[in-house]
Coordinates of C-alpha atoms in Angstrom, one line a residue:
X1389 CA 0.2 0.0 -0.2
X1390 CA 1.5 3.9 -0.7
X1391 CA 2.2 5.8 2.7
X1392 CA -0.9 8.5 3.6
X1393 CA -0.7 11.4 4.8
X1394 CA -3.1 14.6 4.4
X1395 CA -3.3 14.7 1.2
X1396 CA -4.0 11.3 -0.1
X1397 CA -6.2 10.3 2.9
X1398 CA -9.2 10.4 1.7
X1399 CA -10.6 7.9 0.8
X1400 CA -14.2 7.0 -2.1
X1401 CA -16.3 4.6 -2.1
X1402 CA -17.5 3.9 -5.0
X1403 CA -20.6 2.4 -5.3
X1404 CA -21.6 5.4 -3.3
X1405 CA -19.7 8.2 -4.9
X1406 CA -19.9 6.9 -8.6
X1407 CA -23.1 4.8 -8.6
X1408 CA -26.2 5.6 -6.1
X1409 CA -25.2 9.6 -6.2
X1410 CA -25.0 10.1 -9.5
X1411 CA -27.6 8.0 -10.4
X1412 CA -30.2 9.5 -7.6
X1413 CA -29.6 12.8 -8.9
X1414 CA -30.2 11.7 -12.6
X1415 CA -33.4 9.8 -10.9
X1416 CA -34.5 13.5 -9.8
X1417 CA -33.7 15.3 -12.8
X1418 CA -35.1 13.1 -15.3
X1419 CA -38.2 13.8 -12.5
X1420 CA -38.7 17.3 -12.7
X1421 CA -37.9 17.1 -16.9
X1422 CA -39.9 14.3 -18.1
X1423 CA -41.6 12.7 -15.1
X1424 CA -45.8 11.9 -15.5
X1425 CA -46.9 13.4 -12.6
X1426 CA -46.0 14.7 -9.4
X1427 CA -45.6 11.3 -7.0
X1428 CA -42.4 11.0 -9.7
X1429 CA -41.5 13.9 -8.7
X1430 CA -41.3 13.2 -4.7
X1431 CA -40.3 9.7 -5.2
X1432 CA -37.7 11.2 -6.8
X1433 CA -36.9 13.6 -3.7
X1434 CA -37.4 10.5 -1.1
X1435 CA -34.8 8.7 -2.3
X1436 CA -32.5 12.2 -2.9
X1437 CA -33.3 12.5 0.4
X1438 CA -32.7 9.1 1.9
X1439 CA -29.4 8.1 0.6
X1440 CA -27.4 11.2 2.4
X1441 CA -28.7 10.0 6.5
X1442 CA -28.1 6.2 5.4
X1443 CA -24.6 7.5 4.5
X1444 CA -24.2 9.6 7.7
X1445 CA -25.1 6.1 9.6
X1446 CA -21.6 4.4 8.5
X1447 CA -19.6 7.9 9.4
X1448 CA -21.7 8.3 12.7
X1449 CA -20.4 4.9 14.0
X1450 CA -16.8 5.0 12.5
X1451 CA -16.5 8.1 14.4
X1452 CA -17.5 6.8 17.9
X1453 CA -15.2 3.7 17.3
X1454 CA -12.3 5.5 16.5
X1455 CA -12.9 7.5 19.6
X1456 CA -13.1 4.6 21.6
X1457 CA -10.2 2.9 20.1
X1458 CA -8.3 6.6 20.4
X1459 CA -9.2 6.7 24.0
X1460 CA -8.0 3.4 24.9
X1461 CA -5.1 4.3 22.9
X1462 CA -4.3 8.0 24.4
X1463 CA -4.4 5.8 28.2
X1464 CA -1.8 3.3 27.5
X1465 CA 0.2 5.8 26.4
X1466 CA -0.4 8.3 28.4
X1467 CA -2.7 7.6 31.6
X1468 CA -2.4 11.7 32.9
X1469 CA -4.6 12.0 29.7
X1470 CA -6.8 9.6 29.7
X1471 CA -9.8 11.4 31.0
X1472 CA -9.4 14.8 28.6
X1473 CA -12.4 16.1 26.9
X1474 CA -12.7 16.7 22.9
X1475 CA -15.2 16.7 20.7
X1476 CA -15.9 12.8 18.0
X1477 CA -14.3 15.1 15.5
X1478 CA -11.0 16.1 17.0
X1479 CA -11.0 12.4 18.1
X1480 CA -10.4 11.5 14.5
X1481 CA -8.2 13.6 13.6
X1482 CA -6.0 12.7 16.6
X1483 CA -6.2 8.6 14.7
X1484 CA -3.4 9.3 12.4
X1485 CA -0.9 11.0 15.3
X1486 CA 2.0 8.1 16.4
X1487 CA 1.9 7.3 19.5
X1488 CA 5.4 9.3 19.7
X1489 CA 3.2 12.7 18.9
X1490 CA -0.2 11.5 20.5
X1491 CA 0.9 13.0 23.9
X1492 CA 1.5 16.0 23.0
X1493 CA -0.8 17.1 19.9
X1494 CA -3.7 16.0 22.7
X1495 CA -2.1 18.6 25.6
X1496 CA -2.4 21.6 22.3
X1497 CA -5.7 20.0 20.9
X1498 CA -7.0 20.6 24.3
X1499 CA -5.8 23.9 24.9
X1500 CA -5.7 25.8 22.0
X1501 CA -9.3 23.9 20.9
X1502 CA -7.7 22.8 17.1
X1503 CA -9.9 21.8 14.6
X1504 CA -10.5 18.6 12.3
X1505 CA -8.8 20.2 10.0
X1506 CA -6.0 21.4 12.5
X1507 CA -5.6 18.6 14.0
X1508 CA -4.4 16.3 10.5
X1509 CA -2.5 19.3 8.9
X1510 CA -0.2 19.0 12.3
X1511 CA 0.6 15.8 12.5
X1512 CA 3.9 15.3 11.6
X1513 CA 4.5 11.1 11.1
X1514 CA 1.5 10.2 9.4
X1515 CA -0.4 6.6 11.0
X1516 CA -2.3 5.3 8.0
X1517 CA -5.7 4.5 8.5
X1518 CA -7.5 2.7 6.0
X1519 CA -10.2 0.8 7.3
X1520 CA -12.5 4.7 6.8
X1521 CA -14.5 5.8 4.3

């Protein structure tokens, strides 16, 4: 596998990003353009609205698991920081930090209230996450 860093860490789900989303958009456009009635427009809109939450539910579960994994990792690497309160998105950014830089990056995140993007840009020794989609 190729090395992962800030520029290359995003992953695309081909089934969702290249098939489902374009088909839903085309369906809505077709229903608006040539639909025989209001019901086809409503059903196309329902399909379009439904796809986003279904995708988000998976991301929410992944975020919760990442938060749990990172809390456990931090408790092992820096027990004095184990009760640190961070937002879920901060935890998801910290997952890319190596074990050596994680404790200091957590301290800095708390002190400076770093955002997800700021945390990911601060990581020097990138720890790849190939599972998140």
